[in-house]
Structure formats: C-alpha cells, structure tokens
C-alpha cells in the first residue's frame, strides 16, 4: 500500500472524529440546560435527539454529494459549515429551548461526515484491505467520547462558550488542512447523474437494504446502549450516576476499539462469518442480561461481550458495503446505511423506557433485542450470504486482463 493511502485514511479518521465531537456537544450539557431553562424530560430528550436525527438523515444527500464532488471537497465543506452552528450555540444560542433546537438542527450537519469518509477511504484501498481501512476510519466515532469527557469540564472551568469556541477552532484548522492536504484517490470518477436519479438507483440495490438492516442492529445497538446504559444501570443495579457513566464509557471505548477488528476479520474470513458470529454473541448476551444477573461478573461480561460484538459487527457491515456496492455508488449507499444505523439507535431507548414504565423491568426489552439479533442472524445466513456468493461467482467468472 502506498504511504499516501494511509495518510488519507488518517486525515479522514481525524475529520470524522472532529465533526462527531462537534455533533455531540449538546448531549453532555442536557442536564444543565434542563435545570437552567426548567425543561421537561421530553424537552431535554428532544434537545439531545435533534442533532442526531438530522445528522443521520443528512447522510443521505451528503453521501450522494460525495459521489459527485469527492471526499476532499466535502470534508472541507462539512467541517466549515459546522463551525456556524457551533459558534451560534456557544455565543448566543443557549438562552432558550427554541434557540438550542435551531442550533442543534444545524449542528446535525457535523454528523454527516461519516457519509463523506466511507467512499473517500474505500476508493484509496484495494478490496482486500477495505474492511480494515473502513474499520480504522470508523474509530472516528470516538469523537463523541471527546465531547463527553471535555465539554462539562470546560464549561465549569471557563464558562459556557469555551467548549464551543475550542471545537470551532479545531474545525477551522481541519477544514483548511483538508483543503490543502487531502486528495481524492487516483482514478476517482465523478458521478454526473442528478442526485435524485442517483438516489433512486441506489435504493434499487439489494446491498443498500441488506446493509441498512444489519447496520440498524449493529450500530443502532451501540448508539442505544451508549445513550441508555447509564439509566439502565442506575435503575436496575442502583449505581450512582458517576459510576454508571464510567461503565458506559468503558462500553463505548471497547465498541470503538473493536470496529477495525471487525473490518480486519472481514478481510480475512469474510463479512458474513463475522456478522454471524457477532450477532450470535449479541443474541446470547441479551438473553443472559434479560434475567438481570448480578453485575459482577455475569452482567459485566454480558455487556462487554455485546459491546465488542456490536463494534466488530459495525465494521463488518461496511466491509460488506465495500464488497457489494458499485464503486460509483458507495457514497450514496453509505448515506442510506449510515442513516439507518443512526436512526436505529433511537428506537430501543424509547422502547426500553416505555416497557420499564409499564412493567418495572427491562427484561422484555432485552428479550426483544435478542429476537431482533436472531432475525438478523437468520437474514445474514440466507439473503446476505446468497448475495455475497453471487458477487464472488461473477468476479471469478470475469476474464483476467491481459
């Protein structure tokens, strides 16, 4: 592999992390805004959810634009545009719920960076290395951890505007570096089709819906636990908020670390086998945890096993996209799949909260997770396996170039 490919991968991963850092700025401050603005629980949830929903749905047009304009242009553009809502929220937009919702809506643009990086990285690496490369890029989702670890501390030490000003400065530096240093892969072809026609064509691809369904389970499960795990641990085991948050951080870090492992394994043994194995682990872990075992060691082992499996499974899904999606449509496919993953993370917390309110237990919610993992496992072993087999046969049947 040329050194430039690894440099481009590093720049894309940093860009993903920086934009996700900005994307997640409001979440750690949710409890503070609830107290200072006297928000209801629903209003606090809405405040945190708006950037995530916009960032998830925004990946669809941004992915299509990346196919047309290239990753270099889009990384610079997304980073530069995200500076505007970050500065607005830090300097003026935190005085009312309406101002926060407006700023949070446009802050969602930062969450679309994922749909820029996947086609950009995919074009730089040959098929046998794409699983690992996309897994490494996926570690940029750890940018949310930067926000979680620094935002509240910066506000306490230096005032409300500080974390927003720091993030805006980092975004500005990255936008300039991306414009000057990043390059689209040699041989990169620009799609000239209108966006609407390209998206319609993408929706007709089997891989779009296969990968969307699997990513909604794998990445959606990661998002759901990262959002809801502190509440679950507090209600089920009586942990303090700080202890529950620390355990959630461990869950997130393990999932992030396992994402490139899932991509690397997919390069070696195939994405279908990796997905099968990871979904089986989620299935077992969910059913074990549905009995609410003692937290040490059974509950901790169950959650850490699911964290590792969900992280590796997320990496395997995009190894599958790299294998099955036509090169000119990787950005469009990524946009839809990424949106499915982001949105998939916000259904389970709502279900878990409703079931706990009705029955005083999370058992049914965890059993439902196990059943969803079972369905995804069966789908992987049938429809997805057949698609990969057909793709392999077509590739084998093509004559070698002279």
PDB file of N, CA, C and O in Angstrom, residues 290-328:
ATOM      1  N   UNK A 290     -31.292 -10.377  30.224  1.00  0.00           N
ATOM      2  CA  UNK A 290     -32.730 -10.245  30.486  1.00  0.00           C
ATOM      3  C   UNK A 290     -33.129 -10.822  31.836  1.00  0.00           C
ATOM      4  O   UNK A 290     -34.187 -10.482  32.372  1.00  0.00           O
ATOM      5  N   UNK A 291     -32.293 -11.675  32.401  1.00  0.00           N
ATOM      6  CA  UNK A 291     -32.566 -12.241  33.730  1.00  0.00           C
ATOM      7  C   UNK A 291     -32.062 -11.334  34.850  1.00  0.00           C
ATOM      8  O   UNK A 291     -32.226 -11.672  36.032  1.00  0.00           O
ATOM      9  N   UNK A 292     -31.441 -10.196  34.487  1.00  0.00           N
ATOM     10  CA  UNK A 292     -30.824  -9.256  35.443  1.00  0.00           C
ATOM     11  C   UNK A 292     -29.918 -10.005  36.424  1.00  0.00           C
ATOM     12  O   UNK A 292     -30.172 -10.032  37.643  1.00  0.00           O
ATOM     13  N   UNK A 293     -28.850 -10.621  35.907  1.00  0.00           N
ATOM     14  CA  UNK A 293     -27.921 -11.332  36.797  1.00  0.00           C
ATOM     15  C   UNK A 293     -27.137 -10.336  37.647  1.00  0.00           C
ATOM     16  O   UNK A 293     -27.217  -9.122  37.429  1.00  0.00           O
ATOM     17  N   UNK A 294     -26.380 -10.835  38.584  1.00  0.00           N
ATOM     18  CA  UNK A 294     -25.537  -9.939  39.382  1.00  0.00           C
ATOM     19  C   UNK A 294     -24.571  -9.203  38.448  1.00  0.00           C
ATOM     20  O   UNK A 294     -24.088  -9.769  37.463  1.00  0.00           O
ATOM     21  N   UNK A 295     -24.311  -7.942  38.778  1.00  0.00           N
ATOM     22  CA  UNK A 295     -23.493  -7.123  37.881  1.00  0.00           C
ATOM     23  C   UNK A 295     -22.063  -7.638  37.780  1.00  0.00           C
ATOM     24  O   UNK A 295     -21.433  -7.539  36.723  1.00  0.00           O
ATOM     25  N   UNK A 296     -21.556  -8.189  38.870  1.00  0.00           N
ATOM     26  CA  UNK A 296     -20.208  -8.770  38.868  1.00  0.00           C
ATOM     27  C   UNK A 296     -20.291 -10.254  39.207  1.00  0.00           C
ATOM     28  O   UNK A 296     -20.793 -10.619  40.259  1.00  0.00           O
ATOM     29  N   UNK A 297     -19.832 -11.140  38.276  1.00  0.00           N
ATOM     30  CA  UNK A 297     -19.240 -10.775  36.982  1.00  0.00           C
ATOM     31  C   UNK A 297     -20.196 -10.902  35.806  1.00  0.00           C
ATOM     32  O   UNK A 297     -19.907 -10.416  34.724  1.00  0.00           O
ATOM     33  N   UNK A 298     -21.350 -11.598  35.982  1.00  0.00           N
ATOM     34  CA  UNK A 298     -22.156 -12.009  34.832  1.00  0.00           C
ATOM     35  C   UNK A 298     -22.649 -10.821  34.015  1.00  0.00           C
ATOM     36  O   UNK A 298     -22.529 -10.798  32.779  1.00  0.00           O
ATOM     37  N   UNK A 299     -23.228  -9.796  34.690  1.00  0.00           N
ATOM     38  CA  UNK A 299     -23.754  -8.662  33.952  1.00  0.00           C
ATOM     39  C   UNK A 299     -22.676  -7.901  33.206  1.00  0.00           C
ATOM     40  O   UNK A 299     -22.858  -7.494  32.047  1.00  0.00           O
ATOM     41  N   UNK A 300     -21.530  -7.717  33.862  1.00  0.00           N
ATOM     42  CA  UNK A 300     -20.418  -7.004  33.221  1.00  0.00           C
ATOM     43  C   UNK A 300     -19.913  -7.759  32.006  1.00  0.00           C
ATOM     44  O   UNK A 300     -19.671  -7.168  30.934  1.00  0.00           O
ATOM     45  N   UNK A 301     -19.778  -9.080  32.131  1.00  0.00           N
ATOM     46  CA  UNK A 301     -19.319  -9.896  30.994  1.00  0.00           C
ATOM     47  C   UNK A 301     -20.315  -9.812  29.846  1.00  0.00           C
ATOM     48  O   UNK A 301     -19.928  -9.675  28.669  1.00  0.00           O
ATOM     49  N   UNK A 302     -21.619  -9.875  30.159  1.00  0.00           N
ATOM     50  CA  UNK A 302     -22.637  -9.823  29.109  1.00  0.00           C
ATOM     51  C   UNK A 302     -22.575  -8.497  28.352  1.00  0.00           C
ATOM     52  O   UNK A 302     -22.614  -8.469  27.110  1.00  0.00           O
ATOM     53  N   UNK A 303     -22.456  -7.397  29.074  1.00  0.00           N
ATOM     54  CA  UNK A 303     -22.435  -6.092  28.411  1.00  0.00           C
ATOM     55  C   UNK A 303     -21.152  -5.867  27.621  1.00  0.00           C
ATOM     56  O   UNK A 303     -21.178  -5.328  26.510  1.00  0.00           O
ATOM     57  N   UNK A 304     -20.015  -6.277  28.177  1.00  0.00           N
ATOM     58  CA  UNK A 304     -18.754  -6.100  27.451  1.00  0.00           C
ATOM     59  C   UNK A 304     -18.714  -6.984  26.204  1.00  0.00           C
ATOM     60  O   UNK A 304     -18.193  -6.579  25.159  1.00  0.00           O
ATOM     61  N   UNK A 305     -19.275  -8.194  26.301  1.00  0.00           N
ATOM     62  CA  UNK A 305     -19.339  -9.073  25.131  1.00  0.00           C
ATOM     63  C   UNK A 305     -20.204  -8.443  24.041  1.00  0.00           C
ATOM     64  O   UNK A 305     -19.854  -8.467  22.848  1.00  0.00           O
ATOM     65  N   UNK A 306     -21.342  -7.857  24.449  1.00  0.00           N
ATOM     66  CA  UNK A 306     -22.197  -7.199  23.455  1.00  0.00           C
ATOM     67  C   UNK A 306     -21.521  -5.964  22.871  1.00  0.00           C
ATOM     68  O   UNK A 306     -21.662  -5.679  21.676  1.00  0.00           O
ATOM     69  N   UNK A 307     -20.763  -5.223  23.697  1.00  0.00           N
ATOM     70  CA  UNK A 307     -20.039  -4.056  23.185  1.00  0.00           C
ATOM     71  C   UNK A 307     -19.044  -4.466  22.104  1.00  0.00           C
ATOM     72  O   UNK A 307     -18.984  -3.861  21.027  1.00  0.00           O
ATOM     73  N   UNK A 308     -18.257  -5.504  22.391  1.00  0.00           N
ATOM     74  CA  UNK A 308     -17.272  -5.983  21.416  1.00  0.00           C
ATOM     75  C   UNK A 308     -17.959  -6.467  20.142  1.00  0.00           C
ATOM     76  O   UNK A 308     -17.504  -6.179  19.019  1.00  0.00           O
ATOM     77  N   UNK A 309     -19.062  -7.181  20.300  1.00  0.00           N
ATOM     78  CA  UNK A 309     -19.769  -7.735  19.144  1.00  0.00           C
ATOM     79  C   UNK A 309     -20.402  -6.628  18.296  1.00  0.00           C
ATOM     80  O   UNK A 309     -20.331  -6.656  17.057  1.00  0.00           O
ATOM     81  N   UNK A 310     -21.025  -5.645  18.935  1.00  0.00           N
ATOM     82  CA  UNK A 310     -21.656  -4.562  18.182  1.00  0.00           C
ATOM     83  C   UNK A 310     -20.621  -3.712  17.452  1.00  0.00           C
ATOM     84  O   UNK A 310     -20.845  -3.275  16.310  1.00  0.00           O
ATOM     85  N   UNK A 311     -19.463  -3.479  18.076  1.00  0.00           N
ATOM     86  CA  UNK A 311     -18.401  -2.738  17.412  1.00  0.00           C
ATOM     87  C   UNK A 311     -17.848  -3.493  16.213  1.00  0.00           C
ATOM     88  O   UNK A 311     -17.712  -2.940  15.110  1.00  0.00           O
ATOM     89  N   UNK A 312     -17.526  -4.768  16.408  1.00  0.00           N
ATOM     90  CA  UNK A 312     -16.996  -5.585  15.306  1.00  0.00           C
ATOM     91  C   UNK A 312     -18.034  -5.753  14.206  1.00  0.00           C
ATOM     92  O   UNK A 312     -17.702  -5.711  13.016  1.00  0.00           O
ATOM     93  N   UNK A 313     -19.297  -5.939  14.588  1.00  0.00           N
ATOM     94  CA  UNK A 313     -20.352  -6.080  13.593  1.00  0.00           C
ATOM     95  C   UNK A 313     -20.527  -4.834  12.752  1.00  0.00           C
ATOM     96  O   UNK A 313     -20.764  -4.908  11.537  1.00  0.00           O
ATOM     97  N   UNK A 314     -20.381  -3.644  13.370  1.00  0.00           N
ATOM     98  CA  UNK A 314     -20.481  -2.393  12.619  1.00  0.00           C
ATOM     99  C   UNK A 314     -19.372  -2.304  11.574  1.00  0.00           C
ATOM    100  O   UNK A 314     -19.596  -1.853  10.438  1.00  0.00           O
ATOM    101  N   UNK A 315     -18.157  -2.723  11.950  1.00  0.00           N
ATOM    102  CA  UNK A 315     -17.060  -2.744  10.987  1.00  0.00           C
ATOM    103  C   UNK A 315     -17.311  -3.722   9.857  1.00  0.00           C
ATOM    104  O   UNK A 315     -16.989  -3.451   8.694  1.00  0.00           O
ATOM    105  N   UNK A 316     -17.917  -4.874  10.172  1.00  0.00           N
ATOM    106  CA  UNK A 316     -18.178  -5.893   9.158  1.00  0.00           C
ATOM    107  C   UNK A 316     -19.223  -5.426   8.150  1.00  0.00           C
ATOM    108  O   UNK A 316     -19.162  -5.777   6.968  1.00  0.00           O
ATOM    109  N   UNK A 317     -20.206  -4.632   8.600  1.00  0.00           N
ATOM    110  CA  UNK A 317     -21.246  -4.165   7.682  1.00  0.00           C
ATOM    111  C   UNK A 317     -20.634  -3.345   6.555  1.00  0.00           C
ATOM    112  O   UNK A 317     -20.988  -3.512   5.375  1.00  0.00           O
ATOM    113  N   UNK A 318     -19.670  -2.482   6.873  1.00  0.00           N
ATOM    114  CA  UNK A 318     -19.100  -1.654   5.811  1.00  0.00           C
ATOM    115  C   UNK A 318     -18.053  -2.389   4.990  1.00  0.00           C
ATOM    116  O   UNK A 318     -17.745  -1.987   3.870  1.00  0.00           O
ATOM    117  N   UNK A 319     -17.520  -3.475   5.514  1.00  0.00           N
ATOM    118  CA  UNK A 319     -16.739  -4.366   4.666  1.00  0.00           C
ATOM    119  C   UNK A 319     -17.660  -4.994   3.623  1.00  0.00           C
ATOM    120  O   UNK A 319     -17.277  -5.196   2.464  1.00  0.00           O
ATOM    121  N   UNK A 320     -18.885  -5.270   4.040  1.00  0.00           N
ATOM    122  CA  UNK A 320     -19.888  -5.810   3.118  1.00  0.00           C
ATOM    123  C   UNK A 320     -20.262  -4.775   2.055  1.00  0.00           C
ATOM    124  O   UNK A 320     -20.370  -5.103   0.862  1.00  0.00           O
ATOM    125  N   UNK A 321     -20.435  -3.521   2.455  1.00  0.00           N
ATOM    126  CA  UNK A 321     -20.741  -2.450   1.503  1.00  0.00           C
ATOM    127  C   UNK A 321     -19.609  -2.308   0.489  1.00  0.00           C
ATOM    128  O   UNK A 321     -19.848  -2.181  -0.719  1.00  0.00           O
ATOM    129  N   UNK A 322     -18.363  -2.345   0.963  1.00  0.00           N
ATOM    130  CA  UNK A 322     -17.210  -2.218   0.063  1.00  0.00           C
ATOM    131  C   UNK A 322     -17.170  -3.351  -0.946  1.00  0.00           C
ATOM    132  O   UNK A 322     -16.725  -3.167  -2.088  1.00  0.00           O
ATOM    133  N   UNK A 323     -17.650  -4.522  -0.539  1.00  0.00           N
ATOM    134  CA  UNK A 323     -17.630  -5.686  -1.428  1.00  0.00           C
ATOM    135  C   UNK A 323     -18.751  -5.643  -2.460  1.00  0.00           C
ATOM    136  O   UNK A 323     -18.535  -5.953  -3.638  1.00  0.00           O
ATOM    137  N   UNK A 324     -19.952  -5.247  -2.044  1.00  0.00           N
ATOM    138  CA  UNK A 324     -21.128  -5.412  -2.889  1.00  0.00           C
ATOM    139  C   UNK A 324     -21.573  -4.159  -3.629  1.00  0.00           C
ATOM    140  O   UNK A 324     -22.231  -4.252  -4.655  1.00  0.00           O
ATOM    141  N   UNK A 325     -21.252  -2.968  -3.113  1.00  0.00           N
ATOM    142  CA  UNK A 325     -21.748  -1.739  -3.742  1.00  0.00           C
ATOM    143  C   UNK A 325     -20.909  -1.371  -4.956  1.00  0.00           C
ATOM    144  O   UNK A 325     -19.677  -1.459  -4.915  1.00  0.00           O
ATOM    145  N   UNK A 326     -21.532  -0.930  -6.044  1.00  0.00           N
ATOM    146  CA  UNK A 326     -20.762  -0.427  -7.194  1.00  0.00           C
ATOM    147  C   UNK A 326     -19.913   0.768  -6.764  1.00  0.00           C
ATOM    148  O   UNK A 326     -20.382   1.612  -5.999  1.00  0.00           O
ATOM    149  N   UNK A 327     -18.660   0.854  -7.228  1.00  0.00           N
ATOM    150  CA  UNK A 327     -17.764   1.929  -6.768  1.00  0.00           C
ATOM    151  C   UNK A 327     -18.340   3.328  -6.890  1.00  0.00           C
ATOM    152  O   UNK A 327     -18.144   4.164  -6.010  1.00  0.00           O
ATOM    153  N   UNK A 328     -19.073   3.618  -7.969  1.00  0.00           N
ATOM    154  CA  UNK A 328     -19.608   4.960  -8.164  1.00  0.00           C
ATOM    155  C   UNK A 328     -20.768   5.279  -7.233  1.00  0.00           C
ATOM    156  O   UNK A 328     -21.206   6.422  -7.145  1.00  0.00           O
TER     157      UNK A 328
END
